[in-house]
Short mmCIF file of C-alpha atoms in Angstrom, two decimals:
data_model
loop_
_atom_site.label_atom_id
_atom_site.label_comp_id
_atom_site.label_asym_id
_atom_site.label_seq_id
_atom_site.Cartn_x
_atom_site.Cartn_y
_atom_site.Cartn_z
CA UNK K 1 90.92 153.54 152.18
CA UNK K 2 93.55 152.69 151.89
CA UNK K 3 96.67 153.46 154.68
CA UNK K 4 99.95 154.08 152.66
CA UNK K 5 102.74 155.95 153.23
CA UNK K 6 106.12 156.06 152.00
CA UNK K 7 107.38 153.90 155.03
CA UNK K 8 105.02 151.54 154.71
CA UNK K 9 105.36 150.61 151.64
CA UNK K 10 110.13 151.57 151.03
CA UNK K 11 110.06 149.01 154.09
CA UNK K 12 107.99 146.46 151.69
CA UNK K 13 110.18 146.88 148.99
CA UNK K 14 113.86 147.29 150.80
CA UNK K 15 112.20 144.45 152.28
CA UNK K 16 112.38 142.27 148.73
CA UNK K 17 108.04 142.03 149.12
CA UNK K 18 106.54 142.63 146.01
CA UNK K 19 104.18 146.25 145.47
CA UNK K 20 100.80 146.02 144.35
CA UNK K 21 99.22 147.91 141.07
CA UNK K 22 97.74 150.40 143.84
CA UNK K 23 101.56 151.29 145.62
CA UNK K 24 102.59 151.85 142.18
CA UNK K 25 100.18 154.70 141.32
CA UNK K 26 100.35 155.83 145.21
CA UNK K 27 104.08 156.31 144.70
CA UNK K 28 103.28 157.12 141.01
CA UNK K 29 100.79 160.36 142.38
CA UNK K 30 102.44 160.92 146.27
CA UNK K 31 106.17 160.85 145.46
CA UNK K 32 108.82 163.50 144.41
CA UNK K 33 111.66 162.88 142.15
CA UNK K 34 113.81 162.66 145.00
CA UNK K 35 112.25 160.61 147.32
CA UNK K 36 110.87 157.79 144.24
CA UNK K 37 114.70 157.54 142.59
CA UNK K 38 116.30 156.55 146.03
CA UNK K 39 114.08 153.99 146.49
CA UNK K 40 114.90 152.86 142.81
CA UNK K 41 118.54 153.21 142.94
CA UNK K 42 118.40 151.17 146.36
CA UNK K 43 116.61 148.33 144.67
CA UNK K 44 118.97 148.60 141.98
CA UNK K 45 121.80 148.22 144.27
CA UNK K 46 120.35 145.66 145.84
CA UNK K 47 120.24 143.90 142.65
CA UNK K 48 122.99 144.46 140.80
CA UNK K 49 125.47 147.03 143.04
CA UNK K 50 126.81 149.10 141.11
CA UNK K 51 127.51 146.94 137.59
CA UNK K 52 126.68 148.64 134.61
CA UNK K 53 126.37 146.22 131.81
CA UNK K 54 126.95 146.66 127.94
CA UNK K 55 127.82 145.21 125.38
CA UNK K 56 129.33 145.01 121.22
CA UNK K 57 126.11 144.57 118.96
CA UNK K 58 124.86 145.81 115.75
CA UNK K 59 121.77 146.08 114.62
CA UNK K 60 120.61 144.23 111.36
CA UNK K 61 117.68 145.13 110.21
CA UNK K 62 116.72 143.23 107.43
CA UNK K 63 113.23 145.11 105.81
CA UNK K 64 111.33 148.18 107.14
CA UNK K 65 109.05 146.47 104.48
CA UNK K 66 106.13 145.59 107.19
CA UNK K 67 102.24 144.66 106.33
CA UNK K 68 100.93 146.34 110.10
CA UNK K 69 99.97 149.47 110.04
CA UNK K 70 101.55 151.41 113.58
CA UNK K 71 100.31 154.68 114.14
CA UNK K 72 103.54 155.57 116.36
CA UNK K 73 105.49 153.88 113.64
CA UNK K 74 108.26 156.04 111.50
CA UNK K 75 109.79 153.74 109.52
CA UNK K 76 107.37 151.72 107.87
CA UNK K 77 106.99 152.08 104.18
CA UNK K 78 105.31 149.93 101.69
CA UNK K 79 106.99 147.74 99.46
CA UNK K 80 108.59 149.56 96.93
CA UNK K 81 108.21 153.25 98.04
CA UNK K 82 110.71 155.67 98.43
CA UNK K 83 112.74 155.43 101.54
CA UNK K 84 111.67 150.78 101.40
CA UNK K 85 114.67 148.19 101.81
CA UNK K 86 114.66 144.70 102.30
CA UNK K 87 117.91 143.57 102.36
CA UNK K 88 119.52 139.90 100.59
CA UNK K 89 121.16 137.38 102.64
CA UNK K 90 124.69 138.46 101.38
CA UNK K 91 123.90 141.93 101.75
CA UNK K 92 123.60 140.91 105.82
CA UNK K 93 126.09 138.62 106.18
CA UNK K 94 128.29 141.81 104.40
CA UNK K 95 126.71 144.03 107.23
CA UNK K 96 127.42 141.60 109.84
CA UNK K 97 131.55 140.70 108.47
CA UNK K 98 131.73 145.07 108.31
CA UNK K 99 130.83 144.97 111.86
CA UNK K 100 133.09 142.03 113.07
CA UNK K 101 135.93 144.90 111.16
CA UNK K 102 135.03 147.85 112.82
CA UNK K 103 134.95 145.84 115.94
CA UNK K 104 136.67 142.95 116.57
CA UNK K 105 134.90 142.34 120.24
CA UNK K 106 131.47 141.79 118.80
CA UNK K 107 129.20 139.52 120.87
CA UNK K 108 125.78 139.80 119.07
CA UNK K 109 124.10 139.94 116.15
CA UNK K 110 120.43 141.75 117.45
CA UNK K 111 118.01 141.11 114.48
CA UNK K 112 115.07 143.44 113.82
CA UNK K 113 112.69 144.60 111.56
CA UNK K 114 109.23 144.66 109.43
CA UNK K 115 106.88 142.41 109.48
CA UNK K 116 107.27 141.60 105.37
CA UNK K 117 104.23 140.36 103.85
CA UNK K 118 106.46 137.90 101.62
CA UNK K 119 109.19 136.23 103.65
CA UNK K 120 108.40 133.68 105.26
CA UNK K 121 110.25 131.17 108.15
CA UNK K 122 112.48 129.30 105.31
CA UNK K 123 113.45 132.92 104.49
CA UNK K 124 114.57 133.58 107.95
CA UNK K 125 116.23 130.55 108.72
CA UNK K 126 118.51 130.90 105.61
CA UNK K 127 119.39 134.00 107.56
CA UNK K 128 119.97 132.44 110.98
CA UNK K 129 121.64 129.13 109.84
CA UNK K 130 124.23 131.23 107.56
CA UNK K 131 124.92 133.56 109.62
CA UNK K 132 125.94 130.55 112.18
CA UNK K 133 127.71 129.19 109.87
CA UNK K 134 130.04 132.34 109.19
CA UNK K 135 130.13 133.18 112.91
CA UNK K 136 129.46 130.44 115.28
CA UNK K 137 130.71 132.38 118.34
CA UNK K 138 128.32 135.21 117.94
CA UNK K 139 125.58 135.27 119.43
CA UNK K 140 122.11 135.63 117.51
CA UNK K 141 118.64 137.63 119.08
CA UNK K 142 116.63 138.19 116.67
CA UNK K 143 113.04 138.95 115.69
CA UNK K 144 109.46 140.00 117.63
CA UNK K 145 107.09 137.89 118.52
CA UNK K 146 105.23 139.95 116.62
CA UNK K 147 107.70 138.52 113.26
CA UNK K 148 107.82 134.85 114.18
CA UNK K 149 103.89 134.61 114.31
CA UNK K 150 103.72 136.23 110.35
CA UNK K 151 107.04 134.50 109.43
CA UNK K 152 105.13 131.49 110.54
CA UNK K 153 101.18 132.18 109.49
CA UNK K 154 103.59 132.19 106.05
CA UNK K 155 104.88 128.84 105.55
CA UNK K 156 101.46 127.73 107.16
CA UNK K 157 103.93 126.21 110.28
CA UNK K 158 102.47 126.08 113.90
CA UNK K 159 103.89 128.50 116.47
CA UNK K 160 106.08 125.89 119.00
CA UNK K 161 107.58 123.83 115.36
CA UNK K 162 108.72 127.76 114.08
CA UNK K 163 110.63 128.68 117.46
CA UNK K 164 112.50 125.14 117.00
CA UNK K 165 113.55 125.35 113.30
CA UNK K 166 114.68 128.62 113.88
CA UNK K 167 116.73 127.72 117.56
CA UNK K 168 118.23 124.74 115.05
CA UNK K 169 119.74 127.32 112.90
CA UNK K 170 120.82 129.07 115.66
CA UNK K 171 119.17 130.98 117.29
CA UNK K 172 120.15 132.28 120.69
CA UNK K 173 117.95 134.59 122.58
CA UNK K 174 115.18 136.41 121.32
CA UNK K 175 113.67 141.39 121.54
CA UNK K 176 111.13 142.23 123.32
CA UNK K 177 109.67 144.30 120.87
CA UNK K 178 106.09 144.47 119.38
CA UNK K 179 104.76 144.47 123.46
CA UNK K 180 103.87 148.38 123.05
CA UNK K 181 100.95 148.19 125.64
CA UNK K 182 99.43 145.21 126.53
CA UNK K 183 95.74 147.74 127.35
CA UNK K 184 93.34 145.80 124.78
CA UNK K 185 91.82 149.22 123.95
CA UNK K 186 94.65 151.17 122.86
CA UNK K 187 96.52 148.39 121.49
CA UNK K 188 93.86 148.59 119.30
CA UNK K 189 94.02 151.84 119.02
CA UNK K 190 98.03 152.64 117.83
CA UNK K 191 98.84 149.13 116.42
CA UNK K 192 95.21 147.99 115.31
CA UNK K 193 96.60 145.03 113.26
CA UNK K 194 99.65 143.47 115.68
CA UNK K 195 98.31 140.48 117.63
CA UNK K 196 97.46 140.52 121.00
CA UNK K 197 99.07 140.86 124.64
CA UNK K 198 98.09 137.46 125.23
CA UNK K 199 99.57 135.96 121.94
CA UNK K 200 102.50 138.32 122.52
CA UNK K 201 102.53 136.76 125.79
CA UNK K 202 102.37 133.25 124.46
CA UNK K 203 105.17 133.50 122.49
CA UNK K 204 107.50 134.03 124.64
CA UNK K 205 106.11 131.67 127.36
CA UNK K 206 106.82 129.19 124.13
CA UNK K 207 110.76 130.01 123.67
CA UNK K 208 111.35 129.94 127.29
CA UNK K 209 109.97 126.62 127.16
CA UNK K 210 111.72 126.01 124.27
CA UNK K 211 114.94 127.11 125.83
CA UNK K 212 115.39 130.18 124.54
CA UNK K 213 116.01 133.70 126.79
CA UNK K 214 114.46 136.20 125.78
CA UNK K 215 113.64 140.07 126.78
CA UNK K 216 110.39 142.08 126.90
CA UNK K 217 109.68 145.82 126.47
CA UNK K 218 107.16 148.58 126.66
CA UNK K 219 106.32 151.65 124.12
CA UNK K 220 104.78 154.53 126.84
CA UNK K 221 103.68 158.64 126.30
CA UNK K 222 101.16 158.22 123.84
CA UNK K 223 98.04 157.46 125.13
CA UNK K 224 98.81 155.33 128.42
CA UNK K 225 98.77 156.45 131.69
CA UNK K 226 100.56 154.97 134.57
CA UNK K 227 98.45 152.50 135.30
CA UNK K 228 98.16 151.35 132.31
CA UNK K 229 101.82 151.11 131.97
CA UNK K 230 101.81 149.49 136.32
CA UNK K 231 99.24 146.91 134.42
CA UNK K 232 101.16 145.97 131.58
CA UNK K 233 104.06 145.20 133.84
CA UNK K 234 102.37 143.15 136.14
CA UNK K 235 101.87 140.76 132.97
CA UNK K 236 104.94 140.77 132.74
CA UNK K 237 106.04 139.72 136.62
CA UNK K 238 103.57 136.93 136.07
CA UNK K 239 105.43 135.48 133.25
CA UNK K 240 108.64 135.74 134.82
CA UNK K 241 107.13 134.28 137.94
CA UNK K 242 106.03 130.82 135.28
CA UNK K 243 109.47 130.73 133.34
CA UNK K 244 112.64 133.23 134.73
CA UNK K 245 113.67 133.11 131.15
CA UNK K 246 113.44 137.38 130.88
CA UNK K 247 116.73 138.60 131.26
CA UNK K 248 115.54 142.58 131.13
CA UNK K 249 113.19 145.20 130.10
CA UNK K 250 113.26 147.71 128.17
CA UNK K 251 111.06 151.27 128.52
CA UNK K 252 110.35 152.91 124.99
CA UNK K 253 109.22 156.68 125.09
CA UNK K 254 107.37 156.96 121.97
CA UNK K 255 108.59 159.11 119.64
CA UNK K 256 106.80 162.06 118.03
CA UNK K 257 108.34 163.15 115.19
CA UNK K 258 107.11 161.76 111.29
CA UNK K 259 104.18 159.47 112.18
CA UNK K 260 100.73 159.63 112.49
CA UNK K 261 100.52 160.21 116.56
CA UNK K 262 102.93 163.21 116.27
CA UNK K 263 100.05 165.59 117.61
CA UNK K 264 100.38 164.21 120.87
CA UNK K 265 104.19 165.54 121.84
CA UNK K 266 106.01 163.70 123.65
CA UNK K 267 106.20 163.28 126.98
CA UNK K 268 108.47 165.26 129.58
CA UNK K 269 111.35 163.59 131.31
CA UNK K 270 110.43 163.83 134.43
CA UNK K 271 107.54 161.21 133.02
CA UNK K 272 110.66 158.92 131.79
CA UNK K 273 112.33 159.53 135.30
CA UNK K 274 109.45 158.31 137.30
CA UNK K 275 108.27 155.35 134.74
CA UNK K 276 112.09 154.03 134.87
CA UNK K 277 112.26 154.51 138.49
CA UNK K 278 108.60 152.80 139.03
CA UNK K 279 109.81 150.12 136.50
CA UNK K 280 112.59 149.30 138.73
CA UNK K 281 111.27 148.78 141.67
CA UNK K 282 107.57 147.35 140.39
CA UNK K 283 109.11 144.63 138.01
CA UNK K 284 111.30 142.81 141.34
CA UNK K 285 111.72 139.47 139.29
CA UNK K 286 113.47 140.52 136.23
CA UNK K 287 117.32 141.83 137.13
CA UNK K 288 117.66 144.57 134.29
CA UNK K 289 116.24 147.35 133.37
CA UNK K 290 117.97 148.56 130.29
CA UNK K 291 117.86 152.32 129.25
CA UNK K 292 117.95 152.30 125.36
CA UNK K 293 120.55 155.45 124.71
CA UNK K 294 119.52 155.81 120.74
CA UNK K 295 116.53 156.61 121.83
CA UNK K 296 116.76 158.15 124.80
CA UNK K 297 120.14 160.28 124.19
CA UNK K 298 123.20 159.16 126.02
CA UNK K 299 122.66 162.18 128.72
CA UNK K 300 119.20 160.73 130.12
CA UNK K 301 120.36 157.33 130.14
CA UNK K 302 123.56 158.38 132.42
CA UNK K 303 121.37 160.10 134.49
CA UNK K 304 118.90 156.94 134.58
CA UNK K 305 122.49 155.31 135.70
CA UNK K 306 121.24 157.12 139.24
CA UNK K 307 117.60 155.86 139.02
CA UNK K 308 117.53 152.20 139.17
CA UNK K 309 118.55 151.38 135.30
CA UNK K 310 121.97 148.87 135.26
CA UNK K 311 122.11 148.33 131.36
CA UNK K 312 122.44 150.88 128.46
CA UNK K 313 122.65 147.97 125.76
CA UNK K 314 125.22 148.21 123.06
CA UNK K 315 127.84 149.69 120.96
CA UNK K 316 124.94 149.62 117.90
CA UNK K 317 127.55 150.34 115.16
CA UNK K 318 125.21 153.21 113.39
CA UNK K 319 123.06 150.80 111.87
CA UNK K 320 119.82 150.90 113.69
CA UNK K 321 117.10 153.38 111.40
CA UNK K 322 113.95 152.43 114.03
CA UNK K 323 114.31 155.48 116.81
CA UNK K 324 116.52 158.21 113.54
CA UNK K 325 113.65 157.82 111.68
CA UNK K 326 111.20 159.11 114.27
CA UNK K 327 113.57 162.30 115.24
CA UNK K 328 116.10 160.36 117.75
CA UNK K 329 118.75 162.23 118.34
CA UNK K 330 122.03 160.86 115.57
CA UNK K 331 122.22 157.96 113.67
CA UNK K 332 122.97 155.69 116.93
CA UNK K 333 127.02 154.19 117.26
CA UNK K 334 129.02 154.78 119.97
CA UNK K 335 132.58 152.90 120.51
CA UNK K 336 132.93 150.63 123.28
CA UNK K 337 135.66 152.85 125.07
CA UNK K 338 133.01 156.08 124.49
CA UNK K 339 130.59 153.74 127.25
CA UNK K 340 133.50 152.48 129.26
CA UNK K 341 133.69 156.09 129.78
CA UNK K 342 131.00 157.27 129.97
CA UNK K 343 130.14 154.74 132.55
CA UNK K 344 133.24 155.45 134.73
CA UNK K 345 132.32 159.06 134.26
CA UNK K 346 129.28 158.34 136.37
CA UNK K 347 130.68 156.67 139.41
CA UNK K 348 129.87 153.56 138.46
CA UNK K 349 131.85 150.20 137.26
CA UNK K 350 131.46 149.00 133.63
CA UNK K 351 130.97 145.57 132.66
CA UNK K 352 131.39 144.22 129.23
CA UNK K 353 128.41 141.26 129.56
CA UNK K 354 127.07 138.91 126.82
CA UNK K 355 124.11 138.60 125.14
CA UNK K 356 122.37 136.66 128.32
CA UNK K 357 124.70 138.42 131.22
CA UNK K 358 127.51 136.59 131.64
CA UNK K 359 130.52 138.63 132.08
CA UNK K 360 133.06 139.37 129.62
CA UNK K 361 135.57 141.79 130.82
CA UNK K 362 134.86 144.08 133.99
CA UNK K 363 136.27 147.23 134.17
CA UNK K 364 137.24 148.30 137.34
#
């Protein structure tokens, strides 16, 4: 029999003491939105104050051709199928140049896409090298753990060797995609071809040991429960204890349009809010919690600024199709001016950052 109460868990959280999965579940089951939100907000203010971060970035998606068959994916196409693409390096260099012309203060190339059946490590080293040579001042954040395992496999290169080669070519950090949900039963059900949770964590730990910071994600709102989500967060928390190299965590909502899990529908905004709030309360050692506005829409993203979120991603330059193909609000693009104004309207301080959270400019 436990003796949990809002008072004793709140005292623990506000005293910067770690809560357990069981305590997190108690909060989920027993607290209303206002109480949970107040606690999450207090945690975030203790870490980040009134600052809300954004950056000027472009998403480059080399291909949507993919060897995997994830049931939640609306993005994947077979090679040669209608709607598929596989950009050449020259085409991606042109995208990058166009984005820089549109947003002169651009600081990040975010590169992620399908797990291509034929493009190995050499292709992606050439891509990173070409981008870095053309634009050495711009940070390259690229490739999910899933993509890196596949490219190393195709070229028969050990994982650590492959990551080192990417780093030496100009890779500076990694996004957190492909984590989905760590529970093995659900993982087998929704993404049977993907690397395991242990493999995903190993790729990120290897990157961290090589000096490459990364982000982390979680796909929620399908067959998962809050217990699965908290268990997922616990494994990330354990890895962060060892390396300290996760910059940010991004909960990603399952979007139900145009995929093989559409029959599940989507969880409510209440579930979204509770997931973000509990994440901020539970994940005490990853400093930044990001609401990815192309997935949630700008209105819900701004609402979350009052409930634990301190980052809203970036300008994105109308270049990502992953969520628009799954029923996102619109093809995403947002000017830095718009983002700054939205943040200010929510009584927060906009902070333009680089990819690893160094401050570029504070818009007080």
